[in-house]
Amino acid sequence: MIKDAKNKAMQPEDTQNKAATKQSGKEEYHFAGEGKYEPLTVQASSAAEAQEIWEKERKEV
């Protein structure tokens, strides 16, 4: 076993998605679609705003 090796495990702050959403001040909200609509992930400042965006952009299956 190598004792001097660096820890190469990814941390949540290392991902590009998290970095992009932190910079824009928005969070990602995922809507599964409940079998009637296609799954969709939206970026919004609040859950209410995400709900409005989802209702406009959702597509039936």
PDB file of N, CA and C in Angstrom:
ATOM      1  N   MET A   1       0.837  -1.181   0.000  1.00  0.00           N
ATOM      2  CA  MET A   1       0.000   0.000   0.000  1.00  0.00           C
ATOM      3  C   MET A   1       0.879   1.241   0.000  1.00  0.00           C
ATOM      4  N   ILE A   2       0.513   2.248  -0.755  1.00  0.00           N
ATOM      5  CA  ILE A   2       1.279   3.480  -0.836  1.00  0.00           C
ATOM      6  C   ILE A   2       0.770   4.436   0.228  1.00  0.00           C
ATOM      7  N   LYS A   3       1.646   4.825   1.136  1.00  0.00           N
ATOM      8  CA  LYS A   3       1.244   5.690   2.246  1.00  0.00           C
ATOM      9  C   LYS A   3       1.305   7.172   1.887  1.00  0.00           C
ATOM     10  N   ASP A   4       2.061   7.531   0.833  1.00  0.00           N
ATOM     11  CA  ASP A   4       2.228   8.940   0.467  1.00  0.00           C
ATOM     12  C   ASP A   4       1.250   9.394  -0.620  1.00  0.00           C
ATOM     13  N   ALA A   5       0.333   8.547  -1.043  1.00  0.00           N
ATOM     14  CA  ALA A   5      -0.574   8.880  -2.144  1.00  0.00           C
ATOM     15  C   ALA A   5      -1.583   9.942  -1.718  1.00  0.00           C
ATOM     16  N   LYS A   6      -1.949  10.791  -2.681  1.00  0.00           N
ATOM     17  CA  LYS A   6      -2.962  11.811  -2.417  1.00  0.00           C
ATOM     18  C   LYS A   6      -4.353  11.174  -2.394  1.00  0.00           C
ATOM     19  N   ASN A   7      -5.257  11.806  -1.699  1.00  0.00           N
ATOM     20  CA  ASN A   7      -6.639  11.364  -1.697  1.00  0.00           C
ATOM     21  C   ASN A   7      -7.266  11.850  -3.002  1.00  0.00           C
ATOM     22  N   LYS A   8      -7.658  10.935  -3.866  1.00  0.00           N
ATOM     23  CA  LYS A   8      -8.190  11.301  -5.177  1.00  0.00           C
ATOM     24  C   LYS A   8      -9.714  11.220  -5.233  1.00  0.00           C
ATOM     25  N   ALA A   9     -10.355  11.059  -4.094  1.00  0.00           N
ATOM     26  CA  ALA A   9     -11.810  11.003  -4.074  1.00  0.00           C
ATOM     27  C   ALA A   9     -12.380  12.369  -4.432  1.00  0.00           C
ATOM     28  N   MET A  10     -13.426  12.365  -5.249  1.00  0.00           N
ATOM     29  CA  MET A  10     -14.059  13.625  -5.638  1.00  0.00           C
ATOM     30  C   MET A  10     -14.867  14.180  -4.470  1.00  0.00           C
ATOM     31  N   GLN A  11     -14.809  15.455  -4.318  1.00  0.00           N
ATOM     32  CA  GLN A  11     -15.610  16.148  -3.320  1.00  0.00           C
ATOM     33  C   GLN A  11     -16.765  16.835  -4.034  1.00  0.00           C
ATOM     34  N   PRO A  12     -17.887  17.067  -3.355  1.00  0.00           N
ATOM     35  CA  PRO A  12     -19.026  17.714  -4.024  1.00  0.00           C
ATOM     36  C   PRO A  12     -18.677  19.061  -4.647  1.00  0.00           C
ATOM     37  N   GLU A  13     -17.791  19.817  -4.031  1.00  0.00           N
ATOM     38  CA  GLU A  13     -17.438  21.133  -4.578  1.00  0.00           C
ATOM     39  C   GLU A  13     -16.556  21.039  -5.820  1.00  0.00           C
ATOM     40  N   ASP A  14     -16.069  19.841  -6.165  1.00  0.00           N
ATOM     41  CA  ASP A  14     -15.216  19.667  -7.339  1.00  0.00           C
ATOM     42  C   ASP A  14     -16.006  19.516  -8.640  1.00  0.00           C
ATOM     43  N   THR A  15     -17.277  19.272  -8.572  1.00  0.00           N
ATOM     44  CA  THR A  15     -18.039  19.017  -9.785  1.00  0.00           C
ATOM     45  C   THR A  15     -18.376  20.323 -10.503  1.00  0.00           C
ATOM     46  N   GLN A  16     -18.464  20.258 -11.813  1.00  0.00           N
ATOM     47  CA  GLN A  16     -18.755  21.446 -12.612  1.00  0.00           C
ATOM     48  C   GLN A  16     -20.178  21.928 -12.384  1.00  0.00           C
ATOM     49  N   ASN A  17     -21.130  21.024 -12.214  1.00  0.00           N
ATOM     50  CA  ASN A  17     -22.522  21.427 -12.020  1.00  0.00           C
ATOM     51  C   ASN A  17     -22.668  22.277 -10.768  1.00  0.00           C
ATOM     52  N   LYS A  18     -22.064  21.861  -9.691  1.00  0.00           N
ATOM     53  CA  LYS A  18     -22.162  22.616  -8.450  1.00  0.00           C
ATOM     54  C   LYS A  18     -21.486  23.977  -8.601  1.00  0.00           C
ATOM     55  N   ALA A  19     -20.354  24.018  -9.280  1.00  0.00           N
ATOM     56  CA  ALA A  19     -19.644  25.280  -9.455  1.00  0.00           C
ATOM     57  C   ALA A  19     -20.478  26.253 -10.281  1.00  0.00           C
ATOM     58  N   ALA A  20     -21.117  25.778 -11.309  1.00  0.00           N
ATOM     59  CA  ALA A  20     -21.917  26.648 -12.165  1.00  0.00           C
ATOM     60  C   ALA A  20     -23.130  27.188 -11.420  1.00  0.00           C
ATOM     61  N   THR A  21     -23.761  26.345 -10.621  1.00  0.00           N
ATOM     62  CA  THR A  21     -24.954  26.812  -9.912  1.00  0.00           C
ATOM     63  C   THR A  21     -24.583  27.741  -8.765  1.00  0.00           C
ATOM     64  N   LYS A  22     -23.447  27.541  -8.144  1.00  0.00           N
ATOM     65  CA  LYS A  22     -23.027  28.440  -7.065  1.00  0.00           C
ATOM     66  C   LYS A  22     -22.708  29.828  -7.610  1.00  0.00           C
ATOM     67  N   GLN A  23     -22.098  29.887  -8.775  1.00  0.00           N
ATOM     68  CA  GLN A  23     -21.745  31.173  -9.359  1.00  0.00           C
ATOM     69  C   GLN A  23     -22.981  31.955  -9.770  1.00  0.00           C
ATOM     70  N   SER A  24     -23.978  31.281 -10.269  1.00  0.00           N
ATOM     71  CA  SER A  24     -25.180  31.972 -10.733  1.00  0.00           C
ATOM     72  C   SER A  24     -26.153  32.253  -9.596  1.00  0.00           C
ATOM     73  N   GLY A  25     -25.944  31.649  -8.443  1.00  0.00           N
ATOM     74  CA  GLY A  25     -26.835  31.861  -7.310  1.00  0.00           C
ATOM     75  C   GLY A  25     -28.123  31.071  -7.425  1.00  0.00           C
ATOM     76  N   LYS A  26     -28.190  30.121  -8.341  1.00  0.00           N
ATOM     77  CA  LYS A  26     -29.392  29.315  -8.528  1.00  0.00           C
ATOM     78  C   LYS A  26     -29.119  27.875  -8.130  1.00  0.00           C
ATOM     79  N   GLU A  27     -30.185  27.175  -7.800  1.00  0.00           N
ATOM     80  CA  GLU A  27     -30.088  25.764  -7.463  1.00  0.00           C
ATOM     81  C   GLU A  27     -30.790  24.949  -8.532  1.00  0.00           C
ATOM     82  N   GLU A  28     -30.428  23.669  -8.613  1.00  0.00           N
ATOM     83  CA  GLU A  28     -31.073  22.782  -9.565  1.00  0.00           C
ATOM     84  C   GLU A  28     -32.237  22.068  -8.880  1.00  0.00           C
ATOM     85  N   TYR A  29     -33.364  22.018  -9.554  1.00  0.00           N
ATOM     86  CA  TYR A  29     -34.548  21.318  -9.073  1.00  0.00           C
ATOM     87  C   TYR A  29     -34.926  20.278 -10.122  1.00  0.00           C
ATOM     88  N   HIS A  30     -35.125  19.031  -9.680  1.00  0.00           N
ATOM     89  CA  HIS A  30     -35.459  17.949 -10.603  1.00  0.00           C
ATOM     90  C   HIS A  30     -36.921  17.563 -10.430  1.00  0.00           C
ATOM     91  N   PHE A  31     -37.624  17.460 -11.554  1.00  0.00           N
ATOM     92  CA  PHE A  31     -39.013  17.021 -11.572  1.00  0.00           C
ATOM     93  C   PHE A  31     -39.068  15.700 -12.324  1.00  0.00           C
ATOM     94  N   ALA A  32     -39.545  14.649 -11.662  1.00  0.00           N
ATOM     95  CA  ALA A  32     -39.560  13.314 -12.250  1.00  0.00           C
ATOM     96  C   ALA A  32     -40.605  13.158 -13.346  1.00  0.00           C
ATOM     97  N   GLY A  33     -41.678  13.916 -13.304  1.00  0.00           N
ATOM     98  CA  GLY A  33     -42.697  13.854 -14.333  1.00  0.00           C
ATOM     99  C   GLY A  33     -43.871  12.955 -13.998  1.00  0.00           C
ATOM    100  N   GLU A  34     -43.742  12.121 -13.000  1.00  0.00           N
ATOM    101  CA  GLU A  34     -44.813  11.246 -12.506  1.00  0.00           C
ATOM    102  C   GLU A  34     -45.439  10.384 -13.585  1.00  0.00           C
ATOM    103  N   GLY A  35     -44.694  10.040 -14.614  1.00  0.00           N
ATOM    104  CA  GLY A  35     -45.199   9.167 -15.660  1.00  0.00           C
ATOM    105  C   GLY A  35     -46.000   9.885 -16.736  1.00  0.00           C
ATOM    106  N   LYS A  36     -46.460  11.104 -16.468  1.00  0.00           N
ATOM    107  CA  LYS A  36     -47.234  11.861 -17.456  1.00  0.00           C
ATOM    108  C   LYS A  36     -46.334  12.755 -18.299  1.00  0.00           C
ATOM    109  N   TYR A  37     -45.222  13.220 -17.714  1.00  0.00           N
ATOM    110  CA  TYR A  37     -44.323  14.155 -18.387  1.00  0.00           C
ATOM    111  C   TYR A  37     -42.904  13.607 -18.378  1.00  0.00           C
ATOM    112  N   GLU A  38     -42.093  14.113 -19.285  1.00  0.00           N
ATOM    113  CA  GLU A  38     -40.681  13.732 -19.321  1.00  0.00           C
ATOM    114  C   GLU A  38     -39.973  14.324 -18.106  1.00  0.00           C
ATOM    115  N   PRO A  39     -38.999  13.614 -17.534  1.00  0.00           N
ATOM    116  CA  PRO A  39     -38.229  14.180 -16.421  1.00  0.00           C
ATOM    117  C   PRO A  39     -37.505  15.444 -16.868  1.00  0.00           C
ATOM    118  N   LEU A  40     -37.405  16.416 -15.953  1.00  0.00           N
ATOM    119  CA  LEU A  40     -36.794  17.696 -16.305  1.00  0.00           C
ATOM    120  C   LEU A  40     -36.100  18.278 -15.090  1.00  0.00           C
ATOM    121  N   THR A  41     -34.903  18.809 -15.284  1.00  0.00           N
ATOM    122  CA  THR A  41     -34.170  19.514 -14.241  1.00  0.00           C
ATOM    123  C   THR A  41     -34.082  20.981 -14.653  1.00  0.00           C
ATOM    124  N   VAL A  42     -34.461  21.870 -13.734  1.00  0.00           N
ATOM    125  CA  VAL A  42     -34.420  23.307 -14.014  1.00  0.00           C
ATOM    126  C   VAL A  42     -33.565  24.015 -12.976  1.00  0.00           C
ATOM    127  N   GLN A  43     -33.004  25.155 -13.350  1.00  0.00           N
ATOM    128  CA  GLN A  43     -32.241  25.985 -12.424  1.00  0.00           C
ATOM    129  C   GLN A  43     -33.078  27.192 -12.062  1.00  0.00           C
ATOM    130  N   ALA A  44     -33.229  27.424 -10.751  1.00  0.00           N
ATOM    131  CA  ALA A  44     -34.051  28.530 -10.290  1.00  0.00           C
ATOM    132  C   ALA A  44     -33.572  28.994  -8.927  1.00  0.00           C
ATOM    133  N   SER A  45     -34.006  30.193  -8.540  1.00  0.00           N
ATOM    134  CA  SER A  45     -33.637  30.768  -7.249  1.00  0.00           C
ATOM    135  C   SER A  45     -34.451  30.193  -6.103  1.00  0.00           C
ATOM    136  N   SER A  46     -35.675  29.733  -6.402  1.00  0.00           N
ATOM    137  CA  SER A  46     -36.535  29.187  -5.351  1.00  0.00           C
ATOM    138  C   SER A  46     -37.360  28.032  -5.917  1.00  0.00           C
ATOM    139  N   ALA A  47     -37.975  27.277  -5.019  1.00  0.00           N
ATOM    140  CA  ALA A  47     -38.802  26.151  -5.439  1.00  0.00           C
ATOM    141  C   ALA A  47     -40.029  26.637  -6.214  1.00  0.00           C
ATOM    142  N   ALA A  48     -40.595  27.764  -5.803  1.00  0.00           N
ATOM    143  CA  ALA A  48     -41.763  28.303  -6.497  1.00  0.00           C
ATOM    144  C   ALA A  48     -41.413  28.710  -7.929  1.00  0.00           C
ATOM    145  N   GLU A  49     -40.268  29.336  -8.091  1.00  0.00           N
ATOM    146  CA  GLU A  49     -39.819  29.730  -9.430  1.00  0.00           C
ATOM    147  C   GLU A  49     -39.557  28.490 -10.281  1.00  0.00           C
ATOM    148  N   ALA A  50     -38.964  27.455  -9.678  1.00  0.00           N
ATOM    149  CA  ALA A  50     -38.698  26.211 -10.400  1.00  0.00           C
ATOM    150  C   ALA A  50     -40.004  25.565 -10.851  1.00  0.00           C
ATOM    151  N   GLN A  51     -41.016  25.586 -10.001  1.00  0.00           N
ATOM    152  CA  GLN A  51     -42.325  25.031 -10.349  1.00  0.00           C
ATOM    153  C   GLN A  51     -42.915  25.751 -11.558  1.00  0.00           C
ATOM    154  N   GLU A  52     -42.819  27.076 -11.590  1.00  0.00           N
ATOM    155  CA  GLU A  52     -43.340  27.857 -12.718  1.00  0.00           C
ATOM    156  C   GLU A  52     -42.602  27.518 -14.018  1.00  0.00           C
ATOM    157  N   ILE A  53     -41.287  27.414 -13.934  1.00  0.00           N
ATOM    158  CA  ILE A  53     -40.487  27.080 -15.116  1.00  0.00           C
ATOM    159  C   ILE A  53     -40.859  25.693 -15.616  1.00  0.00           C
ATOM    160  N   TRP A  54     -41.005  24.746 -14.687  1.00  0.00           N
ATOM    161  CA  TRP A  54     -41.349  23.379 -15.060  1.00  0.00           C
ATOM    162  C   TRP A  54     -42.715  23.332 -15.748  1.00  0.00           C
ATOM    163  N   GLU A  55     -43.681  24.059 -15.224  1.00  0.00           N
ATOM    164  CA  GLU A  55     -45.019  24.051 -15.824  1.00  0.00           C
ATOM    165  C   GLU A  55     -45.003  24.621 -17.240  1.00  0.00           C
ATOM    166  N   LYS A  56     -44.113  25.549 -17.539  1.00  0.00           N
ATOM    167  CA  LYS A  56     -44.005  26.124 -18.880  1.00  0.00           C
ATOM    168  C   LYS A  56     -43.272  25.201 -19.839  1.00  0.00           C
ATOM    169  N   GLU A  57     -42.241  24.501 -19.344  1.00  0.00           N
ATOM    170  CA  GLU A  57     -41.354  23.721 -20.229  1.00  0.00           C
ATOM    171  C   GLU A  57     -41.657  22.237 -20.277  1.00  0.00           C
ATOM    172  N   ARG A  58     -42.559  21.721 -19.460  1.00  0.00           N
ATOM    173  CA  ARG A  58     -42.803  20.282 -19.421  1.00  0.00           C
ATOM    174  C   ARG A  58     -43.421  19.791 -20.707  1.00  0.00           C
ATOM    175  N   LYS A  59     -43.106  18.525 -21.026  1.00  0.00           N
ATOM    176  CA  LYS A  59     -43.617  17.904 -22.245  1.00  0.00           C
ATOM    177  C   LYS A  59     -44.251  16.568 -21.871  1.00  0.00           C
ATOM    178  N   GLU A  60     -45.405  16.302 -22.425  1.00  0.00           N
ATOM    179  CA  GLU A  60     -46.073  15.027 -22.156  1.00  0.00           C
ATOM    180  C   GLU A  60     -45.341  13.887 -22.827  1.00  0.00           C
ATOM    181  N   VAL A  61     -45.443  12.721 -22.204  1.00  0.00           N
ATOM    182  CA  VAL A  61     -44.769  11.524 -22.733  1.00  0.00           C
ATOM    183  C   VAL A  61     -45.590  10.938 -23.847  1.00  0.00           C
TER     184      VAL A  61
END
